[in-house]
Tab-separated table of C-alpha atoms and ligand atoms in Angstrom:
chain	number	residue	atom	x	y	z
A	1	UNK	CA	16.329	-5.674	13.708
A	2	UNK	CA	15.614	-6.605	10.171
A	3	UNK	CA	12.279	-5.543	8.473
A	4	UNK	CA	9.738	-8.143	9.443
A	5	UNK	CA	8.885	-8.304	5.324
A	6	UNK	CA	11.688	-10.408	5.230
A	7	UNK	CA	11.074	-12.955	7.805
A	8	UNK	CA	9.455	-15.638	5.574
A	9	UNK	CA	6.926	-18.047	7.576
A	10	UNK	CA	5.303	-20.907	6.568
A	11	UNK	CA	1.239	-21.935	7.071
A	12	UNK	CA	-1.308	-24.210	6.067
A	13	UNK	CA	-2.203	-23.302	2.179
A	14	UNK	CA	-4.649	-20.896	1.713
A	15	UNK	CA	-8.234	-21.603	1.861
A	16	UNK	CA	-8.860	-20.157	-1.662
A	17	UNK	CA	-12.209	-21.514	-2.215
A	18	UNK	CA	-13.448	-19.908	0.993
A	19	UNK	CA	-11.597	-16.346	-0.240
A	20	UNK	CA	-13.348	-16.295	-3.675
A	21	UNK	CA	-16.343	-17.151	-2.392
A	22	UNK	CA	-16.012	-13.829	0.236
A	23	UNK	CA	-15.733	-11.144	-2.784
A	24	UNK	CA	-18.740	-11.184	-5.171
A	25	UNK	CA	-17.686	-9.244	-7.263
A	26	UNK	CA	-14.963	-11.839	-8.474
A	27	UNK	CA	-17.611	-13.514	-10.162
A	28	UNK	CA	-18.328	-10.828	-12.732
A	29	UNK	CA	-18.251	-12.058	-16.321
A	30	UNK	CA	-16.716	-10.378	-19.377
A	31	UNK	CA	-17.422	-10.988	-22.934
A	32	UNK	CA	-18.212	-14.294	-22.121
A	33	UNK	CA	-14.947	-14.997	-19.851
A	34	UNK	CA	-14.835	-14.586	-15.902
A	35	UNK	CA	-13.017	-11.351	-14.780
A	36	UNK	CA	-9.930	-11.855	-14.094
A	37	UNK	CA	-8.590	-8.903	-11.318
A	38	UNK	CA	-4.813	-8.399	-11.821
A	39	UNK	CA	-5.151	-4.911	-11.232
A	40	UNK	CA	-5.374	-4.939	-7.626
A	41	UNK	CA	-2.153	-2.466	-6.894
A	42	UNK	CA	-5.115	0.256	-8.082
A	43	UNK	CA	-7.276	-1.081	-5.528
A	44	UNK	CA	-8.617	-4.840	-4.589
A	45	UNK	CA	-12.126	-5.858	-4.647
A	46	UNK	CA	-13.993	-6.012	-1.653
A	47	UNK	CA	-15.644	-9.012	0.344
A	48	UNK	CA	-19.429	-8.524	0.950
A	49	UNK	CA	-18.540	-8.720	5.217
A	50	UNK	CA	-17.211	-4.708	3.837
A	51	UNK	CA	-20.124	-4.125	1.805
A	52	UNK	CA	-23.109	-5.352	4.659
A	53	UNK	CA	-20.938	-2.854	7.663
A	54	UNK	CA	-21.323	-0.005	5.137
A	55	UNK	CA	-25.054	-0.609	3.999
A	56	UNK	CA	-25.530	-1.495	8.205
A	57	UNK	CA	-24.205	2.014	9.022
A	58	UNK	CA	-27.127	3.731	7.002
A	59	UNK	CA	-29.559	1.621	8.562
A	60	UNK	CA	-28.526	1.829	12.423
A	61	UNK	CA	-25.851	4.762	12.496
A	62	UNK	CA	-26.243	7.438	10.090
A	63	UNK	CA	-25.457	10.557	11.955
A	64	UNK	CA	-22.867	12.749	12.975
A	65	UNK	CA	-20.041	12.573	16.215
A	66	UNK	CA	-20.742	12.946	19.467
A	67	UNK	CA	-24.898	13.804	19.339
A	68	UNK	CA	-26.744	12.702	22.572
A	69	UNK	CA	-29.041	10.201	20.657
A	70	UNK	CA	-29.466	6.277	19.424
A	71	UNK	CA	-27.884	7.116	15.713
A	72	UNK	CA	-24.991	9.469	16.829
A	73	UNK	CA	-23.713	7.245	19.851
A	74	UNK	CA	-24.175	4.074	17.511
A	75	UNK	CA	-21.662	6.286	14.860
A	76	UNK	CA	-19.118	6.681	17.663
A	77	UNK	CA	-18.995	3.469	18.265
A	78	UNK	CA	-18.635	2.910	15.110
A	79	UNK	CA	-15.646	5.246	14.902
A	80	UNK	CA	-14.202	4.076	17.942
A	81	UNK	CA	-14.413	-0.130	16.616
A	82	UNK	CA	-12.957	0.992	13.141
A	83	UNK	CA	-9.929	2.368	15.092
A	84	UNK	CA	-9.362	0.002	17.274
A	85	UNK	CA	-9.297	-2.850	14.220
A	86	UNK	CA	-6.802	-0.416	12.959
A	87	UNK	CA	-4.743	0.007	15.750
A	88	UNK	CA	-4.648	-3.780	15.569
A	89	UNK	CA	-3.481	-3.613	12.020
A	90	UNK	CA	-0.793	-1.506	12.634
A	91	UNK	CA	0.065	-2.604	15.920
A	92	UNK	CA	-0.137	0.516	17.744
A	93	UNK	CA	-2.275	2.366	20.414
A	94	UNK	CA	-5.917	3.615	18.879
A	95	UNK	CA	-5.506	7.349	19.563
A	96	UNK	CA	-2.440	7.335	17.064
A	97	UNK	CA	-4.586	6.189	14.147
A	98	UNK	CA	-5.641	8.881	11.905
A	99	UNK	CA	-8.689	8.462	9.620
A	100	UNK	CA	-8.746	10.727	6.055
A	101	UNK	CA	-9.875	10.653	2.531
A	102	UNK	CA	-6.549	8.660	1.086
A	103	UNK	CA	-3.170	8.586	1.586
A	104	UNK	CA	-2.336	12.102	-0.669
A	105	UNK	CA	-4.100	14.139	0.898
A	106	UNK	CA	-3.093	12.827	4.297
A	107	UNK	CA	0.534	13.161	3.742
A	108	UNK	CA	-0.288	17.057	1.685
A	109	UNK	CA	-2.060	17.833	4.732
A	110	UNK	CA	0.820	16.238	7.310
A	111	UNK	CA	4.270	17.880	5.285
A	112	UNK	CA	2.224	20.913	5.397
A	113	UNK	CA	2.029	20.754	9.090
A	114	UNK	CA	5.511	19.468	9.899
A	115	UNK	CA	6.845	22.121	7.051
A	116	UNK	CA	5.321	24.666	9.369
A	117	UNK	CA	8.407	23.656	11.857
A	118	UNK	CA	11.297	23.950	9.028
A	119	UNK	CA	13.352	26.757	8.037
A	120	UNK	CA	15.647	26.875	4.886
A	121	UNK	CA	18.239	24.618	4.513
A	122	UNK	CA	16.185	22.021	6.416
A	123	UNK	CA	16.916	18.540	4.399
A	124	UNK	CA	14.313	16.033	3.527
A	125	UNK	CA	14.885	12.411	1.686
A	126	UNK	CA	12.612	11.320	-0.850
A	127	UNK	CA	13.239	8.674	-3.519
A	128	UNK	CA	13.150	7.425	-6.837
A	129	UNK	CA	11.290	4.098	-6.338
A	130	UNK	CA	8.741	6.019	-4.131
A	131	UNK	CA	4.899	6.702	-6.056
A	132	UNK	CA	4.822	10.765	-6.127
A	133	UNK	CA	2.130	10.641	-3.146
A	134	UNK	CA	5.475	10.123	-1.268
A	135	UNK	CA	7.707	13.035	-3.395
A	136	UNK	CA	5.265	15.600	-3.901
A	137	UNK	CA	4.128	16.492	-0.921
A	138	UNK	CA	7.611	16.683	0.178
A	139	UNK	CA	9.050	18.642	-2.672
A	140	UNK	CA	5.966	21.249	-2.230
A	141	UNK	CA	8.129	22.631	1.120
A	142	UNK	CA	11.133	23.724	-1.737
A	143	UNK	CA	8.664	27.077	-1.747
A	144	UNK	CA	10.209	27.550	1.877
A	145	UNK	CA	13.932	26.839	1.433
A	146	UNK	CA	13.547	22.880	2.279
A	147	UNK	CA	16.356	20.489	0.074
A	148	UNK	CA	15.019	17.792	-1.116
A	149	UNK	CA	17.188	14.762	-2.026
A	150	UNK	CA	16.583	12.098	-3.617
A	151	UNK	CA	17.878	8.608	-3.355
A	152	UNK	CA	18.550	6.619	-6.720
A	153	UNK	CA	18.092	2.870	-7.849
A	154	UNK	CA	20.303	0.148	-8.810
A	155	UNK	CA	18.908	-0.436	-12.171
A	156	UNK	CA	19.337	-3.962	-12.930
A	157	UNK	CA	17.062	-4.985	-9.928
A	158	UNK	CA	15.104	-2.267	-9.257
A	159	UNK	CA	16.374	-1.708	-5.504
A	160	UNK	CA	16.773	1.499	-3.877
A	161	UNK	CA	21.098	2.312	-3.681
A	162	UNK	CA	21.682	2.122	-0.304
A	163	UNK	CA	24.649	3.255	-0.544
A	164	UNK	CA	23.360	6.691	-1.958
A	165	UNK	CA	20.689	6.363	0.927
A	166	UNK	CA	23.443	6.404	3.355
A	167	UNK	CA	25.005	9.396	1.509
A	168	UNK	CA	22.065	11.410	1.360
A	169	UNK	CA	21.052	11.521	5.006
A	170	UNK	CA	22.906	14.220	6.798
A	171	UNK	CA	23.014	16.173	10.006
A	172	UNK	CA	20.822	18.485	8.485
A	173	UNK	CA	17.729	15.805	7.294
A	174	UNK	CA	14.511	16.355	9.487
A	175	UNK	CA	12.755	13.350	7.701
A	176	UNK	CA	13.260	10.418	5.394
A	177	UNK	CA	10.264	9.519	3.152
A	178	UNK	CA	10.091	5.986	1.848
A	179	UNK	CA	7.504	3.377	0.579
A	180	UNK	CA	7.622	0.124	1.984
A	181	UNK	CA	7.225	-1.653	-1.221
A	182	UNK	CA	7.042	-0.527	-4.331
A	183	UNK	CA	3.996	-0.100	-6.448
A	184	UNK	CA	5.575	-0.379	-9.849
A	185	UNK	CA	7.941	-3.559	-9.483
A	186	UNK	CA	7.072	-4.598	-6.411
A	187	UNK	CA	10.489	-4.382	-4.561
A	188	UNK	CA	10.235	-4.464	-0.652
A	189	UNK	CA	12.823	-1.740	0.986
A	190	UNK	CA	14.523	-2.632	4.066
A	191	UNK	CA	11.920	-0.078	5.803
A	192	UNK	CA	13.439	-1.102	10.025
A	193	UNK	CA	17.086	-0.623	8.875
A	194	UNK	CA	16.081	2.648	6.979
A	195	UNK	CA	14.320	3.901	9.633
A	196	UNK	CA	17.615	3.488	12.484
A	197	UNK	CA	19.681	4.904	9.644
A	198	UNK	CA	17.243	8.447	9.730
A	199	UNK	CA	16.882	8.075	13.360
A	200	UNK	CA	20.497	7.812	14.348
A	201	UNK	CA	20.912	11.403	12.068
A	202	UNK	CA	18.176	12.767	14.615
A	203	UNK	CA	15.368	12.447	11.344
A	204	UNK	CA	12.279	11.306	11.580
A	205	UNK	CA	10.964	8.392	8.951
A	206	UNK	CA	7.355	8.291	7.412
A	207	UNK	CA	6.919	5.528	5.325
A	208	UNK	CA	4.533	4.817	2.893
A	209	UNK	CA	2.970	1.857	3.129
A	210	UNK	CA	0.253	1.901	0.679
A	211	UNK	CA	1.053	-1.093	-1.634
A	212	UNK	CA	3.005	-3.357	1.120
A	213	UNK	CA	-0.210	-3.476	3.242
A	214	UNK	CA	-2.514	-6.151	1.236
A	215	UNK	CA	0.587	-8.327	0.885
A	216	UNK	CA	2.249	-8.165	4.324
A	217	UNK	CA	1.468	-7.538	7.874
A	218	UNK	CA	2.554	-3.854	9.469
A	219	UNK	CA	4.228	-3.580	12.659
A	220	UNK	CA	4.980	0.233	13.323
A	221	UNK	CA	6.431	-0.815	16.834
A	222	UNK	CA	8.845	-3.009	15.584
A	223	UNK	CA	9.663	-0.651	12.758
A	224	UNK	CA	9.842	2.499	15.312
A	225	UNK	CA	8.828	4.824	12.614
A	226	UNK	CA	7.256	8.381	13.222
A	227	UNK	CA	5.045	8.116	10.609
A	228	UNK	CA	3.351	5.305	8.353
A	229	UNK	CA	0.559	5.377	5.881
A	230	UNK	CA	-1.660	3.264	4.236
A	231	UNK	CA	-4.918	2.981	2.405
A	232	UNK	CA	-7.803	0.517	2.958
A	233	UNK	CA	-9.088	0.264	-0.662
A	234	UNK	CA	-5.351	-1.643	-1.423
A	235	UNK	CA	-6.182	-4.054	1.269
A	236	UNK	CA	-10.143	-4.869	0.895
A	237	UNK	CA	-11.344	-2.147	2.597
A	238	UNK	CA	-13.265	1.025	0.773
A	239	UNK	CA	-11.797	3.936	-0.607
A	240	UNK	CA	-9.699	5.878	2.470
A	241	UNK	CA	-6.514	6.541	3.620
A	242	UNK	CA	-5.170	6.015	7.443
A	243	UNK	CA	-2.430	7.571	8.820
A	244	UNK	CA	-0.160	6.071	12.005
A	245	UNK	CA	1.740	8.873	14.123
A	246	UNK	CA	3.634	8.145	17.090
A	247	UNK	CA	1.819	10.320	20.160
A	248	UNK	CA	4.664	12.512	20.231
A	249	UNK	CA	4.589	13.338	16.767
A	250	UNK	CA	0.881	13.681	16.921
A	251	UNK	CA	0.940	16.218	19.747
A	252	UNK	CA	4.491	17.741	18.371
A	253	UNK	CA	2.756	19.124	15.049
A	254	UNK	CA	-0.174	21.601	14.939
A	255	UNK	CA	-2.507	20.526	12.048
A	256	UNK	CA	-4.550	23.507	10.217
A	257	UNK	CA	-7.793	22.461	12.033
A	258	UNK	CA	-10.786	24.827	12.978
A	259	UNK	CA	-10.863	26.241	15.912
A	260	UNK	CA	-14.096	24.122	17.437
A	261	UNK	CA	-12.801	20.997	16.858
A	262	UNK	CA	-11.545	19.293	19.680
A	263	UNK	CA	-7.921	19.659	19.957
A	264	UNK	CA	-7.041	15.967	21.472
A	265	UNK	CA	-5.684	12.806	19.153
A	266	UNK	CA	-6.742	11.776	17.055
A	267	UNK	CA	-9.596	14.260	16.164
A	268	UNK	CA	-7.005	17.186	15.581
A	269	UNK	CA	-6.121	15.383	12.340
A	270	UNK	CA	-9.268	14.535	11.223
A	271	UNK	CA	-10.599	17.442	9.502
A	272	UNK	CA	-14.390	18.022	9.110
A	273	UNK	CA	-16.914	15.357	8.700
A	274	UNK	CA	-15.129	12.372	7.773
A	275	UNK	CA	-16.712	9.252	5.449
A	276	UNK	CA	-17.913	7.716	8.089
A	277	UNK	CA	-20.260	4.854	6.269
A	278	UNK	CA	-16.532	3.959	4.908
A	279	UNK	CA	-14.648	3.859	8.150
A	280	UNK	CA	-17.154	1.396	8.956
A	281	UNK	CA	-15.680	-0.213	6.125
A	282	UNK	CA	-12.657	-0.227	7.128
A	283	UNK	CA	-13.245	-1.838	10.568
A	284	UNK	CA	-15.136	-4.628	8.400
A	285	UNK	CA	-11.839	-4.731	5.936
A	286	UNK	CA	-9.311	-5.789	8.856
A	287	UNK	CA	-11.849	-7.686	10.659
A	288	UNK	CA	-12.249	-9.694	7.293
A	289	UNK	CA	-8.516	-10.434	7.275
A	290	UNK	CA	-8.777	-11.002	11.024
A	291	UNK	CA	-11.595	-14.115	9.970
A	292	UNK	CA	-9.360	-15.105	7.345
A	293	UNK	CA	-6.334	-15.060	9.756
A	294	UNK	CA	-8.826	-17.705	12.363
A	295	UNK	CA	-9.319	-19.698	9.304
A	296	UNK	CA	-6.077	-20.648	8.958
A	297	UNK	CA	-4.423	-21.021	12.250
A	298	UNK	CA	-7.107	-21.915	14.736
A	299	UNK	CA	-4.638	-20.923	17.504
A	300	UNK	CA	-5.159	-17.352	16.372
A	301	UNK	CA	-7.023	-15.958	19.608
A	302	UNK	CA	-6.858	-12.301	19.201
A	303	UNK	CA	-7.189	-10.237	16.248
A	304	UNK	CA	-3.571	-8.958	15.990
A	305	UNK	CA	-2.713	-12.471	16.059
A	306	UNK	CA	-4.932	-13.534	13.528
A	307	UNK	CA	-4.097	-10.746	11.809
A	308	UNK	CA	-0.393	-12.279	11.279
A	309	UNK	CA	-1.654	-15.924	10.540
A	310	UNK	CA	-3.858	-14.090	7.759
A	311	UNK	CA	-0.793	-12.747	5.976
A	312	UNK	CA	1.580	-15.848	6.564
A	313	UNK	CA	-1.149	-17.806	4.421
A	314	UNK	CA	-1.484	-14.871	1.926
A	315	UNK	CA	2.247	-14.586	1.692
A	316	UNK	CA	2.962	-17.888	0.905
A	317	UNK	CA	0.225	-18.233	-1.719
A	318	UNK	CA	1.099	-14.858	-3.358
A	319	UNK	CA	4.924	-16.072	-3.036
A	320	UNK	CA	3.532	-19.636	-4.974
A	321	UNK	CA	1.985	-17.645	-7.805
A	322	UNK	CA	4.912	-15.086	-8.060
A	323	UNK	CA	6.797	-17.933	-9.316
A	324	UNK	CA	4.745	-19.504	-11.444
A	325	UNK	CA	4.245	-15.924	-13.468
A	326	UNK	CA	8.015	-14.841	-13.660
A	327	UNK	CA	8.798	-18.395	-14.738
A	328	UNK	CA	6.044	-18.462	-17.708
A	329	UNK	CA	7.401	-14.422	-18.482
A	330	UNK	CA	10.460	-14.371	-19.129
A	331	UNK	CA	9.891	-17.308	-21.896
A	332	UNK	CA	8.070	-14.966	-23.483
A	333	UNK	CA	9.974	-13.493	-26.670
A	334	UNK	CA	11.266	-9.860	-26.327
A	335	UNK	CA	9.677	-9.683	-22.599
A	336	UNK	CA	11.318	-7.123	-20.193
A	337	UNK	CA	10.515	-7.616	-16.940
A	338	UNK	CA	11.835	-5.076	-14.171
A	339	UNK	CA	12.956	-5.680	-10.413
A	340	UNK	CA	13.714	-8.720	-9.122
A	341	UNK	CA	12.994	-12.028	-11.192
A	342	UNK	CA	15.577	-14.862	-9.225
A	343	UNK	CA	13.164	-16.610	-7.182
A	344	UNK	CA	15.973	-17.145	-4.212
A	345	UNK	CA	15.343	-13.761	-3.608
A	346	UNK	CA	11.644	-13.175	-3.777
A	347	UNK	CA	11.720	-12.032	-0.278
A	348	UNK	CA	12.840	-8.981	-1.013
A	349	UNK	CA	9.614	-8.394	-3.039
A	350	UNK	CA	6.083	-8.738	-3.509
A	351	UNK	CA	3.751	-10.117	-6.190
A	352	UNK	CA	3.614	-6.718	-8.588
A	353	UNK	CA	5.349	-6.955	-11.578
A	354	UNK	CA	6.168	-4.975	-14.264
A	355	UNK	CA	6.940	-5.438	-17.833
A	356	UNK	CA	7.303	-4.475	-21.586
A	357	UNK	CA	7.270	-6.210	-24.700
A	358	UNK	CA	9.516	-5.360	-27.488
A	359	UNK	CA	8.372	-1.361	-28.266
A	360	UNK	CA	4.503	-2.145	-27.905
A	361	UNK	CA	2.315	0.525	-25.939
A	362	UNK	CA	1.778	-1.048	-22.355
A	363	UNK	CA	-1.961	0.603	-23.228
A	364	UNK	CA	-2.029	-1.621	-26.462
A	365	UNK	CA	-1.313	-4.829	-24.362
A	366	UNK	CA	-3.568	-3.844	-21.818
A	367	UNK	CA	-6.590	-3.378	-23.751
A	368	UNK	CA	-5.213	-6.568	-25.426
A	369	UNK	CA	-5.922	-8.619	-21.954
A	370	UNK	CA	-8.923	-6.497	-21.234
A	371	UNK	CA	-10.708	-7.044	-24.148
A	372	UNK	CA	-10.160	-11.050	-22.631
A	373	UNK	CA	-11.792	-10.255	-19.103
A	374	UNK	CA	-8.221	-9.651	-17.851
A	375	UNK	CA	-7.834	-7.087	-16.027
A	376	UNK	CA	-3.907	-4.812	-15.864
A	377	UNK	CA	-2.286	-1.608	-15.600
A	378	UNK	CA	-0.807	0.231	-18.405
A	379	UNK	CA	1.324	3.773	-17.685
A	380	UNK	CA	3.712	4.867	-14.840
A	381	UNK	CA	1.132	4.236	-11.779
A	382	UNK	CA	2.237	7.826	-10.916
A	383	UNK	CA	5.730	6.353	-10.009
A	384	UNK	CA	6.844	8.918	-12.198
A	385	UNK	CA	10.105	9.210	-10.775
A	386	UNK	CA	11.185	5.657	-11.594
A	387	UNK	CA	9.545	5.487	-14.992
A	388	UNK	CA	11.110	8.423	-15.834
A	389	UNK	CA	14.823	6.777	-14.752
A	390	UNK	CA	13.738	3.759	-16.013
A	391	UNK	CA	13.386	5.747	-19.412
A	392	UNK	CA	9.894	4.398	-20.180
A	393	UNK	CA	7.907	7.726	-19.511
A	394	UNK	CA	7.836	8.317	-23.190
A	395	UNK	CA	7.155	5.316	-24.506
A	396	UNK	CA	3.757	4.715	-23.083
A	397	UNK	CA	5.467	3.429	-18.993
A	398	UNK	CA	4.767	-0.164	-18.282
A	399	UNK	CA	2.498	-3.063	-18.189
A	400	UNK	CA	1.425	-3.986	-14.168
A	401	UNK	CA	0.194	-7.713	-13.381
A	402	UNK	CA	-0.563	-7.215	-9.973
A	403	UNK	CA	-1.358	-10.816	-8.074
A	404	UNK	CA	-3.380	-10.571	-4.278
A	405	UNK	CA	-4.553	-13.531	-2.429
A	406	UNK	CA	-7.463	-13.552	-4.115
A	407	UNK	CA	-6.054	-14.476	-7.173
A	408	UNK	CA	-5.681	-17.962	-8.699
A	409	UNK	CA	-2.863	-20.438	-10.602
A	410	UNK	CA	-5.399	-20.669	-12.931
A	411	UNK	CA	-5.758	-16.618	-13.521
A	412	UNK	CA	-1.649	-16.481	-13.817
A	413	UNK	CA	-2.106	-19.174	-16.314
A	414	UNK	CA	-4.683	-17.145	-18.725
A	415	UNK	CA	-2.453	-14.666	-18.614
A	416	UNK	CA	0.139	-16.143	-20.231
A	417	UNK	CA	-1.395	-17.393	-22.456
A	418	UNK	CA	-2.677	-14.162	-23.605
A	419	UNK	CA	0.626	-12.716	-23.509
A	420	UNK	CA	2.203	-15.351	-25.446
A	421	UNK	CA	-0.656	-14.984	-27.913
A	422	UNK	CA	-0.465	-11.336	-28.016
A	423	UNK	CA	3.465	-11.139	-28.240
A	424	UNK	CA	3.356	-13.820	-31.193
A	425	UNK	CA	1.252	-11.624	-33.450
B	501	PLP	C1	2.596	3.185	-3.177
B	501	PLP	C2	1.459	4.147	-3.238
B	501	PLP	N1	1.516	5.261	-2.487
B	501	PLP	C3	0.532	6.154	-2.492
B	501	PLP	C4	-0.582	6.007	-3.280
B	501	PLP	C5	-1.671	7.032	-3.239
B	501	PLP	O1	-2.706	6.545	-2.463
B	501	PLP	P1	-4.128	7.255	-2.411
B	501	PLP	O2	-4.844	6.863	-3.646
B	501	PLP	O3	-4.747	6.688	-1.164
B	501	PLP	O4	-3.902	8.709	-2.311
B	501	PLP	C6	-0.697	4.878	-4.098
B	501	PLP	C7	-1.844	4.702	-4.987
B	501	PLP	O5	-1.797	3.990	-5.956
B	501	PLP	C8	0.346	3.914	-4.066
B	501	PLP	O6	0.307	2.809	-4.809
């Protein structure tokens, strides 16, 4: 199958006003100008449906698991909705969703697990497009003999070399590690094909998909990966991680846990008390998609389903906006942009760009913007593999415009503006 990324659908437009008018926060003012947030690969804002189910646990559920009282059964039920919006989101069953702090420390805490079952020699795959939350953890089992290799790009469009994929999964790889899209230049990897490439070498495939999830809906069945992660404060939600595992991978791999903690999935992952008040969050986060999704395709009955419709509108209104901001960029004097800029093939990414002009500091530019209540990213976004291949490292990384479906024509236009203004000086 191909990676459902790719399918393109159409739907009715997006019901912006109704969006905007979810996420107070968007109407914060600065120096005089309305915010504009381009910066939401670092995190999106949040709709107030998130904020009331957090400020609603501390009034009817603030206590710990599994207590025989009003508070604690009210938390575990809590809990136990949050998961099952997640298992919607991911499209899998709820005891192989995995609740943690973010998505590092979930995949530090997994590859130290799985590591547990290696011995030297053991190969894993890790790549160059990937943000180091997916290298790192990886490369920190070299102390036990593990290989590590790592896939390269093609350079001109910022794609991962499948070719050198191919070649770098052997008999002896025991997992590949990639990101569904990237967070730098927003290309989407072919994440299903990857995945029957590891499998068919007898390797599993954990896939990050941290900055794919506000811009396109996850199907882990479809995909058939082991692993997939993702974390809720990229796609409205508050500031967690959440992990998928297939049951057998779950149950396969002992977790350091203490010894009183029950021992069934998911809770064997989840280590100590978790943020709880946040998980609420989270359940809020997908069911605000979910509302969104309803919105726009009235046939939408369940949430998975609305779910889909959500991110079919956000797609195509994202994909509508991509355009318009590569078109105004590159007539912008001594612009670089990286990745993929030929609109016939913007399904093979999503709306993060990345860019440089002439030899200014990507922080210069984006104090530049911020000064003007718009808000980017300057540096490597801890994809320090690729600015490092990209040679930019030294020279200050690059310059992220990061467009969500919150985000307006009219935002992408300011923009522009400012960068034509700012490049002309
Ligand atoms: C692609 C990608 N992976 C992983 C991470 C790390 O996520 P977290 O902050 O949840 O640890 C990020 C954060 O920016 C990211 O963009």
């Amino acid at each position: 199958m191909s990676t459902p990324a790719l399918q393109e659908a159409t739907s009715k437009p997006l019901d912006s006003a109704w969006v905007r008018a979810q996420f107070p926060s968007l109407k914060l003012q600065v120096n005089g100008q309305a915010a504009a947030f381009l910066d939401g690969p670092a995190g999106t804002q949040v709709p107030r449906q998130v904020m009331e189910a957090i400020q609603n646990y501390f009034l009817t559920a603030n206590a710990n698991t599994c207590g025989a009282f009003a508070t604690s059964r009210g938390n575990d039920a809590t809990i136990a909705a949050a998961r099952g919006a997640m298992a919607d989101f991911f499209h899998c069953d709820k005891d192989e969703v995995v609740f943690g702090q973010n998505m590092t420390t979930i995949t530090f805490a997994l590859a130290r697990a799985i590591g547990r079952e290696l011995k030297a020699g053991d190969e894993i795959v890790v790549t160059t497009l990937d943000h180091d939350a997916n290298v790192a953890p990886w490369r920190a089992l070299e102390e036990k003999g593990v290989v590590i290799r790592q896939v390269d790009i093609r350079e001109a469009d910022c794609t991962l070399d499948l070719d050198d994929l191919k070649r770098k999964i052997t008999s002896k790889t025991k997992l590949v590690a990639v990101g569904y899209a990237s967070n730098a230049v927003g290309t989407i990897n072919p994440v299903a094909e990857i995945t029957k490439l590891a499998h068919d070498a007898g390797a599993m495939m954990f896939i990050d998909a941290v900055h794919y999830a506000p811009h396109g809906a996850i199907d882990v069945r479809a995909l058939d990966c082991d692993f997939l992660v993702c974390s809720p404060y990229k796609f409205f939600g508050p500031h967690m991680g959440t992990l998928y595992g297939k049951r057998e991978r779950l149950l396969q791999f002992k977790p350091y846990k203490v010894r009183p903690a029950p021992d069934a999935l998911p809770d064997r992952w989840e280590t100590g008390t978790q943020v709880q008040e946040l998980i609420a969050g989270i359940g809020a986060a997908v069911d605000y998609l979910a509302e969104l999704g309803r919105r726009q395709d009235a046939s939408a009955k369940d949430r998975r389903s609305a779910l889909l419709a959500a991110y079919r509108a956000t797609r195509q209104h994202e994909t509508t906006l991509l355009g318009r901001m590569i078109e105004g960029l590159l007539a912008i004097p001594k612009l670089r942009l990286f990745g993929i800029s030929d609109p016939k093939r913007f399904h093979e990414r999503c709306s993060t760009i990345s860019i440089r002009i002439g030899d200014h500091n990507p922080t210069e530019i984006a104090k530049f913007l911020g000064d003007r209540g718009i808000f980017t990213w300057d540096g490597n976004y801890y994809a320090l593999n690729l600015s490092e291949r990209l040679g930019v490292e030294q020279k200050g990384g690059f310059l992220r415009i990061g467009l969500v479906h919150y985000n307006t024509a009219e935002e992408v236009d300011r923009l522009l503006v400012a960068l034509r203004e700012f490049a002309s000086r």
